[in-house]
């Protein structure tokens, strides 16, 4: 590697998202459906997280952000009771997004990626860190004797995070999606300066479908969950943001290890690449055509992540997700998930193309 290239190493451009100072709330029924207002302003439960289910807590109750309508209700230990469709329904005040789903969708459609900053609640993040063996749980070995989704309900909750599911379905223009592989909680070890590292790639084709037509219909959205806080220093995923619009995959020069005899040559890490830095519990969604690779972890600690690919019904998954889902159905963890989560996971993991 020449002098100039070396000077340009580890110089990716950071795109940094700070901890939100304000977040909206969901009002969630025991079955996981979320309170919203219908077109006539009546309270209704929805199973999709679009703008209709986004609320702000105000002194006497809640304000519906899309309509400015306020409802007065007493809040007791983060719960309230409301009459919905003639039934008294107990609702939990739950961790919501920093922005409206429609704002995220606008960003995703314009740029091919979006960061949902700190969208997962802290208790879910803590259990994901436990499952990945990172952060406060770095002393633990990651379990490999059962699928991650059976190890802790937090994994299923992260899979079913409702704003990201709504965004992916709208971006891909279909409700009918499945996961490309069983979700795993992984950790990126500190980089020793010489081992082989992941090269630049795009995740389409993700399965066994043959070469992708990058100009063809949209086929998949990737979802990287930041289990640890992601920073350039600890190996946050590197992207060429908006490269989903390019006609081809990453340039050969960005992957010198793929050409010569030395598979440990480092991939491009200069300023034309980006890293998305975000607090733990953030989710980065990106068009599967986006060029990306794991970052270089220059810290002394493991960096936890959960990587998922949501594909349209016609795409063959990389791995069959049905055996893991059957194990989940038999596991006590399944009963910790609410009805919405059980339905979503079963659909996302059991639906496979013929
Ligand atoms: O580990 C990472 O940061 C990203 C890896 C990734 O997205 C991939 O392998 O496709």
Short mmCIF file of C-alpha atoms and ligand atoms in Angstrom, two decimals:
data_model
loop_
_atom_site.label_atom_id
_atom_site.label_comp_id
_atom_site.label_asym_id
_atom_site.label_seq_id
_atom_site.Cartn_x
_atom_site.Cartn_y
_atom_site.Cartn_z
CA UNK A 1 0.00 0.00 0.00
CA UNK A 2 1.39 3.40 -0.99
CA UNK A 3 2.03 6.29 1.33
CA UNK A 4 -1.12 8.22 0.33
CA UNK A 5 -3.47 5.26 0.76
CA UNK A 6 -1.95 4.55 4.16
CA UNK A 7 -2.46 8.13 5.27
CA UNK A 8 -6.09 7.78 4.23
CA UNK A 9 -6.72 4.70 6.34
CA UNK A 10 -9.38 4.79 9.07
CA UNK A 11 -10.52 8.18 7.79
CA UNK A 12 -14.18 7.35 7.09
CA UNK A 13 -16.52 10.32 7.44
CA UNK A 14 -18.64 10.02 10.59
CA UNK A 15 -22.37 10.76 10.47
CA UNK A 16 -23.27 11.13 14.13
CA UNK A 17 -26.64 10.80 15.86
CA UNK A 18 -26.84 11.96 19.50
CA UNK A 19 -29.13 10.64 22.22
CA UNK A 20 -32.54 12.30 21.59
CA UNK A 21 -33.56 14.98 24.10
CA UNK A 22 -37.23 14.14 23.54
CA UNK A 23 -39.10 11.04 22.45
CA UNK A 24 -42.75 10.38 21.66
CA UNK A 25 -44.69 7.60 23.37
CA UNK A 26 -46.86 4.69 22.27
CA UNK A 27 -49.93 3.70 24.27
CA UNK A 28 -49.83 -0.04 24.05
CA UNK A 29 -52.63 -2.52 24.80
CA UNK A 30 -51.84 -5.93 26.38
CA UNK A 31 -51.99 -7.57 22.93
CA UNK A 32 -49.28 -5.18 21.66
CA UNK A 33 -51.59 -3.11 19.47
CA UNK A 34 -51.14 0.63 19.75
CA UNK A 35 -53.69 3.35 20.43
CA UNK A 36 -54.34 5.74 17.58
CA UNK A 37 -57.15 7.91 16.29
CA UNK A 38 -59.17 6.93 13.26
CA UNK A 39 -60.22 9.43 10.56
CA UNK A 40 -63.17 10.58 12.65
CA UNK A 41 -60.95 11.15 15.70
CA UNK A 42 -62.18 8.07 17.59
CA UNK A 43 -59.68 6.01 19.62
CA UNK A 44 -58.83 2.75 17.84
CA UNK A 45 -56.11 0.11 18.24
CA UNK A 46 -53.70 -0.38 15.34
CA UNK A 47 -51.09 -3.08 14.73
CA UNK A 48 -48.93 -0.82 12.52
CA UNK A 49 -46.79 2.07 13.78
CA UNK A 50 -47.53 4.90 11.37
CA UNK A 51 -48.16 8.53 12.45
CA UNK A 52 -51.63 7.63 13.76
CA UNK A 53 -50.19 5.89 16.86
CA UNK A 54 -47.70 8.58 17.95
CA UNK A 55 -48.43 10.56 21.15
CA UNK A 56 -46.78 13.09 23.41
CA UNK A 57 -47.30 13.05 27.16
CA UNK A 58 -48.88 16.37 28.31
CA UNK A 59 -49.87 17.50 31.86
CA UNK A 60 -53.42 16.03 31.77
CA UNK A 61 -52.89 13.07 29.50
CA UNK A 62 -51.68 12.71 25.92
CA UNK A 63 -51.59 14.73 22.70
CA UNK A 64 -52.03 12.99 19.36
CA UNK A 65 -49.24 14.45 17.24
CA UNK A 66 -50.82 14.03 13.80
CA UNK A 67 -54.06 15.83 14.77
CA UNK A 68 -53.10 17.88 17.89
CA UNK A 69 -56.12 16.32 19.64
CA UNK A 70 -55.65 15.86 23.39
CA UNK A 71 -57.12 13.13 25.57
CA UNK A 72 -57.41 13.60 29.34
CA UNK A 73 -56.59 10.51 31.29
CA UNK A 74 -55.10 9.61 34.65
CA UNK A 75 -51.71 7.94 34.51
CA UNK A 76 -50.84 5.47 37.23
CA UNK A 77 -47.43 3.77 37.28
CA UNK A 78 -47.00 4.26 33.53
CA UNK A 79 -50.45 2.84 32.74
CA UNK A 80 -53.81 4.39 31.95
CA UNK A 81 -57.29 3.09 31.16
CA UNK A 82 -59.40 4.23 28.22
CA UNK A 83 -62.69 3.11 26.70
CA UNK A 84 -61.97 1.82 23.19
CA UNK A 85 -64.84 0.46 21.12
CA UNK A 86 -66.96 0.25 24.27
CA UNK A 87 -64.31 -1.76 26.16
CA UNK A 88 -62.27 -0.48 29.08
CA UNK A 89 -58.69 -1.07 27.93
CA UNK A 90 -55.52 -0.79 29.97
CA UNK A 91 -52.72 0.90 28.05
CA UNK A 92 -49.03 1.03 28.92
CA UNK A 93 -47.12 4.24 28.23
CA UNK A 94 -44.27 2.84 26.13
CA UNK A 95 -40.94 4.07 24.73
CA UNK A 96 -41.57 5.69 21.34
CA UNK A 97 -39.53 7.18 18.48
CA UNK A 98 -37.74 10.52 18.34
CA UNK A 99 -39.43 11.46 15.07
CA UNK A 100 -42.69 10.72 13.29
CA UNK A 101 -42.66 7.54 11.16
CA UNK A 102 -43.51 9.70 8.11
CA UNK A 103 -40.34 11.80 8.71
CA UNK A 104 -38.20 8.65 8.80
CA UNK A 105 -39.89 7.35 5.65
CA UNK A 106 -39.16 10.58 3.82
CA UNK A 107 -35.45 10.27 4.74
CA UNK A 108 -35.33 6.58 3.77
CA UNK A 109 -36.97 7.21 0.40
CA UNK A 110 -34.76 10.23 -0.36
CA UNK A 111 -31.43 8.74 0.78
CA UNK A 112 -31.81 4.95 0.82
CA UNK A 113 -31.05 4.77 4.55
CA UNK A 114 -32.28 6.16 7.86
CA UNK A 115 -31.26 6.02 11.53
CA UNK A 116 -33.97 5.50 14.14
CA UNK A 117 -32.00 6.90 17.06
CA UNK A 118 -32.43 5.12 20.43
CA UNK A 119 -35.69 3.56 19.29
CA UNK A 120 -35.39 0.44 21.47
CA UNK A 121 -36.23 0.80 25.18
CA UNK A 122 -33.28 0.58 27.62
CA UNK A 123 -34.42 -2.73 29.16
CA UNK A 124 -34.54 -4.37 25.71
CA UNK A 125 -31.05 -3.00 24.95
CA UNK A 126 -29.72 -4.38 28.24
CA UNK A 127 -31.06 -7.88 27.44
CA UNK A 128 -29.64 -7.73 23.89
CA UNK A 129 -26.24 -6.83 25.37
CA UNK A 130 -26.60 -9.83 27.69
CA UNK A 131 -27.41 -12.08 24.72
CA UNK A 132 -24.51 -10.72 22.64
CA UNK A 133 -22.04 -10.85 25.58
CA UNK A 134 -21.01 -7.21 25.20
CA UNK A 135 -21.00 -3.98 27.23
CA UNK A 136 -21.77 -4.89 30.89
CA UNK A 137 -21.82 -8.58 29.93
CA UNK A 138 -18.51 -8.80 28.11
CA UNK A 139 -17.35 -11.43 30.61
CA UNK A 140 -20.08 -13.82 29.33
CA UNK A 141 -19.64 -16.24 26.44
CA UNK A 142 -22.32 -15.89 23.78
CA UNK A 143 -24.54 -18.99 23.85
CA UNK A 144 -24.59 -21.05 20.68
CA UNK A 145 -26.66 -24.01 21.92
CA UNK A 146 -30.00 -22.45 20.90
CA UNK A 147 -31.17 -19.77 18.46
CA UNK A 148 -30.81 -16.21 19.82
CA UNK A 149 -34.55 -15.70 19.42
CA UNK A 150 -35.12 -18.46 22.02
CA UNK A 151 -32.58 -17.04 24.48
CA UNK A 152 -34.37 -13.85 25.45
CA UNK A 153 -37.67 -12.16 24.57
CA UNK A 154 -35.70 -8.98 23.84
CA UNK A 155 -34.50 -10.56 20.58
CA UNK A 156 -38.08 -11.07 19.40
CA UNK A 157 -39.03 -7.58 20.57
CA UNK A 158 -36.18 -6.10 18.52
CA UNK A 159 -37.28 -8.11 15.46
CA UNK A 160 -40.80 -6.70 15.80
CA UNK A 161 -39.90 -3.07 16.52
CA UNK A 162 -43.01 -1.57 14.93
CA UNK A 163 -41.75 1.69 13.36
CA UNK A 164 -38.97 -0.05 11.45
CA UNK A 165 -41.38 -2.75 10.22
CA UNK A 166 -43.77 -0.08 8.94
CA UNK A 167 -40.90 1.74 7.23
CA UNK A 168 -39.51 -1.38 5.55
CA UNK A 169 -42.96 -2.41 4.30
CA UNK A 170 -43.60 1.04 2.88
CA UNK A 171 -40.17 1.34 1.29
CA UNK A 172 -40.48 -2.08 -0.36
CA UNK A 173 -44.15 -1.51 -1.23
CA UNK A 174 -45.37 -4.80 0.24
CA UNK A 175 -46.59 -6.14 3.54
CA UNK A 176 -45.42 -9.63 2.69
CA UNK A 177 -41.83 -9.99 3.96
CA UNK A 178 -39.61 -12.66 5.48
CA UNK A 179 -36.24 -12.69 7.19
CA UNK A 180 -33.21 -13.82 5.20
CA UNK A 181 -31.65 -15.71 8.12
CA UNK A 182 -32.35 -16.38 11.81
CA UNK A 183 -31.50 -13.18 13.70
CA UNK A 184 -28.33 -13.35 15.75
CA UNK A 185 -26.71 -11.10 18.33
CA UNK A 186 -23.08 -10.83 17.29
CA UNK A 187 -20.10 -8.98 18.65
CA UNK A 188 -17.20 -7.50 16.71
CA UNK A 189 -13.90 -8.14 18.49
CA UNK A 190 -11.17 -5.48 18.78
CA UNK A 191 -9.08 -5.35 15.57
CA UNK A 192 -5.57 -6.69 15.98
CA UNK A 193 -4.21 -4.81 12.97
CA UNK A 194 -3.47 -7.88 10.86
CA UNK A 195 -6.34 -10.39 10.76
CA UNK A 196 -8.55 -10.80 7.73
CA UNK A 197 -11.53 -8.43 7.88
CA UNK A 198 -14.84 -8.15 6.06
CA UNK A 199 -14.65 -6.50 2.65
CA UNK A 200 -17.02 -4.08 0.96
CA UNK A 201 -20.18 -5.75 -0.34
CA UNK A 202 -23.87 -5.23 -0.99
CA UNK A 203 -26.44 -7.67 0.37
CA UNK A 204 -28.34 -8.21 -2.86
CA UNK A 205 -28.48 -10.99 -3.90
CA UNK A 206 -28.61 -12.17 -0.31
CA UNK A 207 -29.97 -15.63 -0.94
CA UNK A 208 -29.30 -18.08 -3.74
CA UNK A 209 -31.00 -16.02 -6.41
CA UNK A 210 -28.13 -15.33 -8.79
CA UNK A 211 -26.89 -11.91 -9.88
CA UNK A 212 -29.06 -9.00 -8.85
CA UNK A 213 -30.54 -6.49 -11.20
CA UNK A 214 -29.66 -3.31 -9.32
CA UNK A 215 -32.13 -1.41 -11.48
CA UNK A 216 -34.93 -3.89 -10.95
CA UNK A 217 -37.69 -3.83 -8.34
CA UNK A 218 -36.64 -3.33 -4.70
CA UNK A 219 -36.00 -6.66 -3.01
CA UNK A 220 -34.69 -6.14 0.50
CA UNK A 221 -33.93 -3.74 3.32
CA UNK A 222 -31.20 -4.41 5.86
CA UNK A 223 -31.60 -3.53 9.53
CA UNK A 224 -28.53 -3.12 11.73
CA UNK A 225 -29.44 -2.82 15.40
CA UNK A 226 -26.80 -1.05 17.50
CA UNK A 227 -26.68 -3.30 20.57
CA UNK A 228 -23.66 -1.35 21.80
CA UNK A 229 -23.34 2.36 21.09
CA UNK A 230 -21.83 2.52 17.59
CA UNK A 231 -18.85 4.81 17.05
CA UNK A 232 -16.08 5.05 14.49
CA UNK A 233 -13.70 4.02 17.28
CA UNK A 234 -15.47 0.75 18.09
CA UNK A 235 -16.16 -0.44 14.55
CA UNK A 236 -19.54 1.02 13.65
CA UNK A 237 -20.66 -0.34 10.27
CA UNK A 238 -19.07 1.55 7.37
CA UNK A 239 -21.25 2.46 4.38
CA UNK A 240 -21.07 4.28 1.14
CA UNK A 241 -24.31 6.07 1.91
CA UNK A 242 -26.71 6.39 -1.02
CA UNK A 243 -24.68 3.89 -3.10
CA UNK A 244 -27.95 2.00 -3.64
CA UNK A 245 -28.31 4.33 -6.64
CA UNK A 246 -25.07 3.12 -8.27
CA UNK A 247 -25.20 0.76 -11.24
CA UNK A 248 -22.78 -1.74 -9.71
CA UNK A 249 -21.38 -3.05 -6.44
CA UNK A 250 -18.31 -1.59 -4.68
CA UNK A 251 -15.24 -0.82 -6.87
CA UNK A 252 -12.56 -3.52 -6.99
CA UNK A 253 -10.02 -1.02 -5.64
CA UNK A 254 -12.03 -0.88 -2.40
CA UNK A 255 -11.34 -4.58 -1.82
CA UNK A 256 -7.61 -5.14 -2.50
CA UNK A 257 -7.76 -8.42 -0.55
CA UNK A 258 -10.10 -9.87 -3.22
CA UNK A 259 -7.48 -9.44 -5.95
CA UNK A 260 -3.92 -10.23 -4.92
CA UNK A 261 -2.48 -13.09 -2.88
CA UNK A 262 -2.83 -11.33 0.47
CA UNK A 263 -6.32 -11.84 1.96
CA UNK A 264 -5.43 -9.66 4.95
CA UNK A 265 -5.12 -6.46 2.89
CA UNK A 266 -7.46 -3.92 4.40
CA UNK A 267 -10.51 -2.65 2.51
CA UNK A 268 -10.83 1.04 1.67
CA UNK A 269 -11.35 3.15 4.81
CA UNK A 270 -10.80 6.65 3.43
CA UNK A 271 -13.06 9.70 3.59
CA UNK A 272 -15.34 8.63 0.71
CA UNK A 273 -16.77 6.02 3.09
CA UNK A 274 -19.15 6.90 5.93
CA UNK A 275 -19.72 5.47 9.39
CA UNK A 276 -23.03 5.95 11.16
CA UNK A 277 -22.42 6.65 14.85
CA UNK A 278 -25.48 6.19 17.08
CA UNK A 279 -26.41 5.40 20.69
CA UNK A 280 -27.14 1.83 21.80
CA UNK A 281 -30.69 0.85 20.89
CA UNK A 282 -30.61 2.70 17.55
CA UNK A 283 -31.61 0.96 14.33
CA UNK A 284 -30.09 1.75 10.93
CA UNK A 285 -32.22 0.74 7.95
CA UNK A 286 -30.66 0.69 4.51
CA UNK A 287 -31.50 -0.39 1.00
CA UNK A 288 -29.83 -3.79 0.50
CA UNK A 289 -27.93 -2.48 -2.54
CA UNK A 290 -25.92 -0.10 -0.31
CA UNK A 291 -22.17 -0.86 -0.22
CA UNK A 292 -21.07 -1.57 3.34
CA UNK A 293 -18.71 -3.55 5.57
CA UNK A 294 -18.02 -4.02 9.28
CA UNK A 295 -15.87 -1.23 10.73
CA UNK A 296 -12.46 -1.53 12.36
CA UNK A 297 -12.90 -1.88 16.09
CA UNK A 298 -10.04 0.17 17.56
CA UNK A 299 -11.48 0.00 21.09
CA UNK A 300 -10.65 -2.58 23.76
CA UNK A 301 -14.24 -3.81 23.90
CA UNK A 302 -16.56 -5.92 21.80
CA UNK A 303 -19.18 -4.09 19.73
CA UNK A 304 -22.58 -5.79 19.77
CA UNK A 305 -24.97 -5.77 16.81
CA UNK A 306 -27.99 -7.59 15.49
CA UNK A 307 -28.06 -7.80 11.69
CA UNK A 308 -31.22 -8.58 9.79
CA UNK A 309 -32.39 -8.61 6.21
CA UNK A 310 -36.07 -8.25 5.32
CA UNK A 311 -36.86 -9.60 1.88
CA UNK A 312 -39.82 -9.52 -0.45
CA UNK A 313 -41.81 -12.74 -0.85
CA UNK A 314 -40.05 -13.88 -4.05
CA UNK A 315 -36.47 -13.80 -2.68
CA UNK A 316 -34.97 -17.10 -1.51
CA UNK A 317 -33.63 -16.68 2.03
CA UNK A 318 -29.96 -17.27 2.75
CA UNK A 319 -30.88 -19.68 5.56
CA UNK A 320 -34.12 -21.42 6.41
CA UNK A 321 -35.58 -19.54 9.40
CA UNK A 322 -38.38 -22.03 10.05
CA UNK A 323 -36.49 -24.43 12.38
CA UNK A 324 -35.53 -21.52 14.68
CA UNK A 325 -39.13 -20.30 14.68
CA UNK A 326 -40.45 -23.77 15.55
CA UNK A 327 -38.01 -23.88 18.48
CA UNK A 328 -39.25 -20.45 19.57
CA UNK A 329 -42.87 -21.69 19.49
CA UNK A 330 -41.86 -24.48 21.92
CA UNK A 331 -39.83 -22.16 24.17
CA UNK A 332 -41.17 -20.33 27.28
CA UNK A 333 -39.76 -17.14 25.73
CA UNK A 334 -42.60 -17.22 23.15
CA UNK A 335 -45.16 -16.63 25.92
CA UNK A 336 -43.30 -13.50 27.04
CA UNK A 337 -44.05 -11.90 23.67
CA UNK A 338 -47.37 -10.16 23.15
CA UNK A 339 -49.85 -11.26 20.48
CA UNK A 340 -48.65 -8.68 17.93
CA UNK A 341 -45.04 -9.80 18.37
CA UNK A 342 -45.96 -13.49 18.16
CA UNK A 343 -47.89 -12.88 14.94
CA UNK A 344 -45.14 -10.75 13.33
CA UNK A 345 -42.30 -13.15 14.19
CA UNK A 346 -44.22 -16.17 13.00
CA UNK A 347 -45.00 -14.43 9.72
CA UNK A 348 -41.44 -13.14 9.21
CA UNK A 349 -39.80 -16.49 10.00
CA UNK A 350 -42.28 -19.07 8.69
CA UNK A 351 -43.15 -17.45 5.32
CA UNK A 352 -40.81 -18.79 2.66
CA UNK A 353 -41.08 -18.70 -1.12
CA UNK A 354 -42.26 -21.99 -2.71
O1 LIG B 1 -20.92 -5.92 11.50
C1 LIG B 1 -21.24 -4.90 10.87
O2 LIG B 1 -21.03 -3.77 11.28
C2 LIG B 1 -21.97 -4.96 9.55
C3 LIG B 1 -21.86 -6.23 8.83
C4 LIG B 1 -22.94 -6.34 7.79
O3 LIG B 1 -23.81 -5.55 7.73
C5 LIG B 1 -22.92 -7.47 6.89
O4 LIG B 1 -22.17 -8.41 7.13
O5 LIG B 1 -23.67 -7.48 5.90
#
